[in-house]
């Protein structure tokens, strides 16, 4: 019985030690979009370079997809010089905030 109790206590302590990922804040994310807008578009407008660079529109994308893409650029799993630099400068909270903002905003069909 003592082993079960110790195992249960250790499991609870480990669960409490795991960092909790804060949910993204769309309002905070909106304040962080200036570096995104030049290529990915301004709400109500098309992306700046759709035919040349095939830049995706972010508004309406799933938040998990945006976070995964930003992490992949930051870790070098996806390759694009500008995105690697931009994603490299973002904290996990920045990524979550940006993803929450773009997931909650939709300005029409993608180009």
CSV table of N, CA and C in Angstrom, one decimal, residues 4-111:
chain,number,residue,atom,x,y,z
A,4,UNK,N,2.0,2.1,-3.5
A,4,UNK,CA,1.0,2.8,-4.3
A,4,UNK,C,0.8,4.2,-3.9
A,5,UNK,N,0.8,4.5,-2.6
A,5,UNK,CA,0.7,5.9,-2.2
A,5,UNK,C,1.9,6.7,-2.6
A,6,UNK,N,3.1,6.2,-2.5
A,6,UNK,CA,4.2,7.0,-3.0
A,6,UNK,C,4.2,7.2,-4.5
A,7,UNK,N,3.8,6.2,-5.3
A,7,UNK,CA,3.7,6.3,-6.7
A,7,UNK,C,2.6,7.4,-7.1
A,8,UNK,N,1.5,7.4,-6.4
A,8,UNK,CA,0.5,8.3,-6.6
A,8,UNK,C,0.9,9.7,-6.3
A,9,UNK,N,1.6,9.9,-5.2
A,9,UNK,CA,2.1,11.2,-4.8
A,9,UNK,C,3.2,11.7,-5.8
A,10,UNK,N,4.0,10.8,-6.3
A,10,UNK,CA,5.1,11.2,-7.2
A,10,UNK,C,4.4,11.6,-8.6
A,11,UNK,N,3.4,10.9,-9.0
A,11,UNK,CA,2.7,11.2,-10.2
A,11,UNK,C,2.0,12.6,-10.1
A,12,UNK,N,1.4,12.9,-9.0
A,12,UNK,CA,0.8,14.2,-8.8
A,12,UNK,C,1.8,15.3,-8.8
A,13,UNK,N,2.9,15.1,-8.2
A,13,UNK,CA,4.0,16.1,-8.2
A,13,UNK,C,4.5,16.4,-9.6
A,14,UNK,N,4.7,15.3,-10.3
A,14,UNK,CA,5.2,15.4,-11.7
A,14,UNK,C,4.2,16.2,-12.6
A,15,UNK,N,2.9,15.9,-12.4
A,15,UNK,CA,1.9,16.6,-13.2
A,15,UNK,C,1.9,18.0,-12.9
A,16,UNK,N,2.1,18.4,-11.6
A,16,UNK,CA,2.1,19.8,-11.3
A,16,UNK,C,3.4,20.5,-11.8
A,17,UNK,N,4.5,19.8,-12.0
A,17,UNK,CA,5.7,20.4,-12.4
A,17,UNK,C,5.7,20.6,-13.9
A,18,UNK,N,4.8,20.0,-14.7
A,18,UNK,CA,4.8,20.2,-16.1
A,18,UNK,C,4.3,21.6,-16.4
A,19,UNK,N,5.1,22.4,-17.2
A,19,UNK,CA,4.6,23.8,-17.5
A,19,UNK,C,3.3,23.8,-18.3
A,20,UNK,N,2.4,24.6,-17.9
A,20,UNK,CA,1.1,24.7,-18.6
A,20,UNK,C,1.3,25.8,-19.7
A,21,UNK,N,0.9,25.4,-20.9
A,21,UNK,CA,0.9,26.3,-22.0
A,21,UNK,C,-0.3,27.3,-21.9
A,22,UNK,N,0.0,28.5,-21.8
A,22,UNK,CA,-1.1,29.5,-21.7
A,22,UNK,C,-1.8,29.6,-23.1
A,23,UNK,N,-3.1,29.8,-23.0
A,23,UNK,CA,-3.9,29.9,-24.2
A,23,UNK,C,-3.5,31.3,-24.8
A,24,UNK,N,-3.6,31.3,-26.1
A,24,UNK,CA,-3.3,32.6,-26.8
A,24,UNK,C,-4.4,33.6,-26.6
A,25,UNK,N,-4.0,34.9,-26.6
A,25,UNK,CA,-4.8,36.0,-26.4
A,25,UNK,C,-5.0,36.8,-27.7
A,26,UNK,N,-6.1,36.7,-28.4
A,26,UNK,CA,-6.3,37.4,-29.7
A,26,UNK,C,-6.0,38.9,-29.6
A,27,UNK,N,-6.3,39.5,-28.5
A,27,UNK,CA,-6.1,41.0,-28.5
A,27,UNK,C,-4.6,41.2,-28.4
A,28,UNK,N,-3.9,40.4,-27.6
A,28,UNK,CA,-2.4,40.6,-27.6
A,28,UNK,C,-1.8,40.2,-28.9
A,29,UNK,N,-2.3,39.2,-29.6
A,29,UNK,CA,-1.9,38.8,-30.9
A,29,UNK,C,-2.0,39.9,-31.9
A,30,UNK,N,-3.1,40.6,-31.9
A,30,UNK,CA,-3.3,41.7,-32.8
A,30,UNK,C,-2.3,42.7,-32.7
A,31,UNK,N,-1.8,43.0,-31.5
A,31,UNK,CA,-0.7,44.0,-31.3
A,31,UNK,C,0.6,43.5,-31.9
A,32,UNK,N,0.8,42.2,-32.2
A,32,UNK,CA,2.0,41.6,-32.6
A,32,UNK,C,2.1,41.3,-34.1
A,33,UNK,N,1.1,41.8,-34.9
A,33,UNK,CA,0.9,41.4,-36.3
A,33,UNK,C,1.7,42.3,-37.2
A,34,UNK,N,2.4,43.3,-36.8
A,34,UNK,CA,3.0,44.2,-37.7
A,34,UNK,C,4.0,43.5,-38.6
A,35,UNK,N,4.8,42.6,-38.1
A,35,UNK,CA,5.8,41.9,-38.9
A,35,UNK,C,5.2,40.9,-39.8
A,36,UNK,N,3.9,40.5,-39.6
A,36,UNK,CA,3.2,39.6,-40.5
A,36,UNK,C,2.5,40.2,-41.7
A,37,UNK,N,2.0,41.4,-41.4
A,37,UNK,CA,1.0,42.0,-42.4
A,37,UNK,C,1.7,42.3,-43.7
A,38,UNK,N,2.9,42.7,-43.8
A,38,UNK,CA,3.5,43.0,-45.1
A,38,UNK,C,3.5,41.9,-46.1
A,39,UNK,N,3.6,40.7,-45.7
A,39,UNK,CA,3.6,39.6,-46.6
A,39,UNK,C,2.2,38.8,-46.6
A,40,UNK,N,1.7,38.7,-45.4
A,40,UNK,CA,0.4,37.9,-45.2
A,40,UNK,C,-0.8,38.7,-45.4
A,41,UNK,N,-0.7,40.0,-45.6
A,41,UNK,CA,-1.9,40.8,-45.8
A,41,UNK,C,-2.4,41.5,-44.7
A,42,UNK,N,-3.2,42.5,-45.0
A,42,UNK,CA,-3.9,43.4,-44.0
A,42,UNK,C,-5.4,43.0,-44.1
A,43,UNK,N,-6.1,42.9,-42.9
A,43,UNK,CA,-7.5,42.6,-42.9
A,43,UNK,C,-8.3,43.3,-44.0
A,44,UNK,N,-9.0,42.6,-44.8
A,44,UNK,CA,-9.8,43.2,-45.9
A,44,UNK,C,-9.0,43.3,-47.2
A,45,UNK,N,-7.7,43.0,-47.2
A,45,UNK,CA,-6.9,43.1,-48.4
A,45,UNK,C,-6.4,41.8,-48.7
A,46,UNK,N,-5.9,41.6,-50.0
A,46,UNK,CA,-5.2,40.4,-50.3
A,46,UNK,C,-3.8,40.4,-49.9
A,47,UNK,N,-3.2,39.2,-49.9
A,47,UNK,CA,-1.8,39.2,-49.4
A,47,UNK,C,-0.9,40.0,-50.4
A,48,UNK,N,0.2,40.5,-49.9
A,48,UNK,CA,1.0,41.4,-50.7
A,48,UNK,C,1.6,40.8,-51.9
A,49,UNK,N,2.0,39.5,-51.8
A,49,UNK,CA,2.8,38.9,-53.0
A,49,UNK,C,2.2,37.6,-53.3
A,50,UNK,N,0.9,37.4,-53.6
A,50,UNK,CA,0.3,36.1,-53.8
A,50,UNK,C,0.9,35.4,-55.0
A,51,UNK,N,1.0,36.0,-56.2
A,51,UNK,CA,1.5,35.3,-57.4
A,51,UNK,C,3.0,35.0,-57.4
A,52,UNK,N,3.7,35.8,-56.7
A,52,UNK,CA,5.2,35.6,-56.8
A,52,UNK,C,5.6,34.6,-55.7
A,53,UNK,N,5.2,34.8,-54.5
A,53,UNK,CA,5.7,33.9,-53.4
A,53,UNK,C,4.7,32.9,-52.9
A,54,UNK,N,3.5,33.0,-53.3
A,54,UNK,CA,2.4,32.1,-52.8
A,54,UNK,C,2.3,32.1,-51.3
A,55,UNK,N,2.2,33.3,-50.8
A,55,UNK,CA,2.2,33.6,-49.4
A,55,UNK,C,0.7,33.2,-48.9
A,56,UNK,N,0.6,32.4,-47.9
A,56,UNK,CA,-0.8,32.0,-47.5
A,56,UNK,C,-1.4,33.1,-46.7
A,57,UNK,N,-2.7,33.2,-46.8
A,57,UNK,CA,-3.5,34.1,-45.9
A,57,UNK,C,-3.7,33.4,-44.6
A,58,UNK,N,-3.5,34.2,-43.5
A,58,UNK,CA,-3.5,33.6,-42.2
A,58,UNK,C,-4.9,33.7,-41.5
A,59,UNK,N,-5.7,34.7,-41.8
A,59,UNK,CA,-7.0,34.9,-41.2
A,59,UNK,C,-7.9,33.6,-41.4
A,60,UNK,N,-8.4,33.1,-40.3
A,60,UNK,CA,-9.3,31.9,-40.4
A,60,UNK,C,-8.5,30.6,-40.4
A,61,UNK,N,-7.2,30.6,-40.4
A,61,UNK,CA,-6.5,29.3,-40.2
A,61,UNK,C,-6.7,28.8,-38.8
A,62,UNK,N,-6.5,27.5,-38.6
A,62,UNK,CA,-6.6,26.9,-37.3
A,62,UNK,C,-5.4,27.4,-36.4
A,63,UNK,N,-5.6,27.7,-35.2
A,63,UNK,CA,-4.5,28.2,-34.3
A,63,UNK,C,-3.4,27.1,-34.2
A,64,UNK,N,-3.8,25.8,-34.0
A,64,UNK,CA,-2.8,24.8,-33.9
A,64,UNK,C,-1.9,24.7,-35.1
A,65,UNK,N,-2.5,24.9,-36.3
A,65,UNK,CA,-1.7,24.9,-37.5
A,65,UNK,C,-0.6,26.0,-37.5
A,66,UNK,N,-1.1,27.2,-37.1
A,66,UNK,CA,-0.2,28.4,-37.1
A,66,UNK,C,0.9,28.2,-36.1
A,67,UNK,N,0.6,27.7,-34.9
A,67,UNK,CA,1.7,27.5,-33.9
A,67,UNK,C,2.6,26.4,-34.4
A,68,UNK,N,2.1,25.3,-35.0
A,68,UNK,CA,3.0,24.3,-35.5
A,68,UNK,C,3.9,24.8,-36.6
A,69,UNK,N,3.4,25.6,-37.5
A,69,UNK,CA,4.2,26.2,-38.6
A,69,UNK,C,5.3,27.1,-38.0
A,70,UNK,N,4.9,28.0,-37.1
A,70,UNK,CA,5.9,28.9,-36.5
A,70,UNK,C,7.0,28.1,-35.8
A,71,UNK,N,6.6,27.1,-35.1
A,71,UNK,CA,7.6,26.3,-34.4
A,71,UNK,C,8.5,25.6,-35.4
A,72,UNK,N,8.0,25.1,-36.5
A,72,UNK,CA,8.8,24.4,-37.5
A,72,UNK,C,9.7,25.3,-38.1
A,73,UNK,N,9.3,26.6,-38.4
A,73,UNK,CA,10.3,27.5,-39.0
A,73,UNK,C,11.4,27.8,-37.9
A,74,UNK,N,11.0,28.0,-36.7
A,74,UNK,CA,12.0,28.4,-35.6
A,74,UNK,C,13.0,27.3,-35.5
A,75,UNK,N,12.5,26.0,-35.5
A,75,UNK,CA,13.4,24.9,-35.3
A,75,UNK,C,14.1,24.4,-36.6
A,76,UNK,N,13.9,25.0,-37.7
A,76,UNK,CA,14.5,24.7,-39.0
A,76,UNK,C,13.9,23.5,-39.7
A,77,UNK,N,12.7,23.1,-39.3
A,77,UNK,CA,12.0,22.0,-40.0
A,77,UNK,C,11.3,22.4,-41.2
A,78,UNK,N,11.0,23.7,-41.3
A,78,UNK,CA,10.5,24.4,-42.5
A,78,UNK,C,11.5,25.4,-42.9
A,79,UNK,N,11.6,25.7,-44.2
A,79,UNK,CA,12.6,26.6,-44.7
A,79,UNK,C,12.1,27.8,-45.4
A,80,UNK,N,12.4,28.9,-44.9
A,80,UNK,CA,12.1,30.2,-45.6
A,80,UNK,C,12.9,31.3,-44.8
A,81,UNK,N,13.8,32.0,-45.5
A,81,UNK,CA,14.7,32.9,-44.8
A,81,UNK,C,14.0,33.9,-43.9
A,82,UNK,N,13.0,34.5,-44.4
A,82,UNK,CA,12.3,35.6,-43.6
A,82,UNK,C,11.5,34.9,-42.4
A,83,UNK,N,10.9,33.8,-42.7
A,83,UNK,CA,10.1,33.2,-41.7
A,83,UNK,C,11.0,32.6,-40.6
A,84,UNK,N,12.1,32.1,-40.9
A,84,UNK,CA,13.0,31.5,-39.9
A,84,UNK,C,13.4,32.7,-39.0
A,85,UNK,N,13.8,33.8,-39.5
A,85,UNK,CA,14.2,34.9,-38.7
A,85,UNK,C,13.0,35.5,-37.8
A,86,UNK,N,11.8,35.6,-38.4
A,86,UNK,CA,10.7,36.1,-37.7
A,86,UNK,C,10.3,35.1,-36.6
A,87,UNK,N,10.1,33.8,-36.9
A,87,UNK,CA,9.7,32.8,-36.0
A,87,UNK,C,10.8,32.7,-34.9
A,88,UNK,N,12.0,32.8,-35.2
A,88,UNK,CA,13.1,32.7,-34.3
A,88,UNK,C,13.1,33.8,-33.2
A,89,UNK,N,12.4,34.9,-33.5
A,89,UNK,CA,12.3,36.0,-32.5
A,89,UNK,C,11.1,35.9,-31.7
A,90,UNK,N,10.2,34.9,-31.9
A,90,UNK,CA,9.0,34.8,-31.2
A,90,UNK,C,9.1,33.9,-30.0
A,91,UNK,N,8.5,34.2,-28.9
A,91,UNK,CA,8.3,33.3,-27.8
A,91,UNK,C,7.2,32.4,-28.0
A,92,UNK,N,7.0,31.4,-27.2
A,92,UNK,CA,5.9,30.5,-27.4
A,92,UNK,C,4.6,31.2,-27.1
A,93,UNK,N,4.6,32.2,-26.2
A,93,UNK,CA,3.4,33.0,-25.9
A,93,UNK,C,3.1,33.8,-27.1
A,94,UNK,N,4.1,34.4,-27.7
A,94,UNK,CA,3.9,35.2,-29.0
A,94,UNK,C,3.2,34.4,-30.0
A,95,UNK,N,3.7,33.2,-30.2
A,95,UNK,CA,3.1,32.3,-31.2
A,95,UNK,C,1.6,32.0,-30.9
A,96,UNK,N,1.4,31.7,-29.6
A,96,UNK,CA,0.0,31.4,-29.2
A,96,UNK,C,-0.9,32.6,-29.4
A,97,UNK,N,-0.4,33.8,-29.1
A,97,UNK,CA,-1.2,35.0,-29.3
A,97,UNK,C,-1.5,35.3,-30.7
A,98,UNK,N,-0.5,35.2,-31.6
A,98,UNK,CA,-0.7,35.4,-33.0
A,98,UNK,C,-1.7,34.4,-33.6
A,99,UNK,N,-1.5,33.1,-33.2
A,99,UNK,CA,-2.4,32.1,-33.7
A,99,UNK,C,-3.8,32.3,-33.3
A,100,UNK,N,-4.0,32.8,-32.0
A,100,UNK,CA,-5.4,33.0,-31.5
A,100,UNK,C,-6.0,34.2,-32.3
A,101,UNK,N,-5.2,35.2,-32.6
A,101,UNK,CA,-5.7,36.4,-33.4
A,101,UNK,C,-6.1,35.9,-34.8
A,102,UNK,N,-5.2,35.3,-35.5
A,102,UNK,CA,-5.5,34.9,-36.9
A,102,UNK,C,-6.6,33.9,-37.0
A,103,UNK,N,-6.7,33.0,-36.0
A,103,UNK,CA,-7.7,32.0,-36.0
A,103,UNK,C,-9.1,32.6,-35.9
A,104,UNK,N,-9.1,33.8,-35.1
A,104,UNK,CA,-10.4,34.4,-34.9
A,104,UNK,C,-10.8,35.5,-35.9
A,105,UNK,N,-9.9,35.7,-36.9
A,105,UNK,CA,-10.1,36.7,-37.9
A,105,UNK,C,-10.2,36.1,-39.2
A,106,UNK,N,-11.2,36.5,-40.0
A,106,UNK,CA,-11.3,35.9,-41.3
A,106,UNK,C,-11.8,37.1,-42.2
A,107,UNK,N,-11.0,37.3,-43.3
A,107,UNK,CA,-11.3,38.4,-44.2
A,107,UNK,C,-11.6,38.0,-45.6
A,108,UNK,N,-12.2,36.8,-45.8
A,108,UNK,CA,-12.5,36.4,-47.1
A,108,UNK,C,-11.7,35.2,-47.5
A,109,UNK,N,-12.0,34.7,-48.7
A,109,UNK,CA,-11.3,33.5,-49.2
A,109,UNK,C,-9.8,33.8,-49.4
A,110,UNK,N,-9.0,32.7,-49.3
A,110,UNK,CA,-7.6,32.8,-49.6
A,110,UNK,C,-7.4,33.1,-51.1
A,111,UNK,N,-6.2,33.7,-51.4
A,111,UNK,CA,-6.0,34.1,-52.8
A,111,UNK,C,-5.6,32.8,-53.5
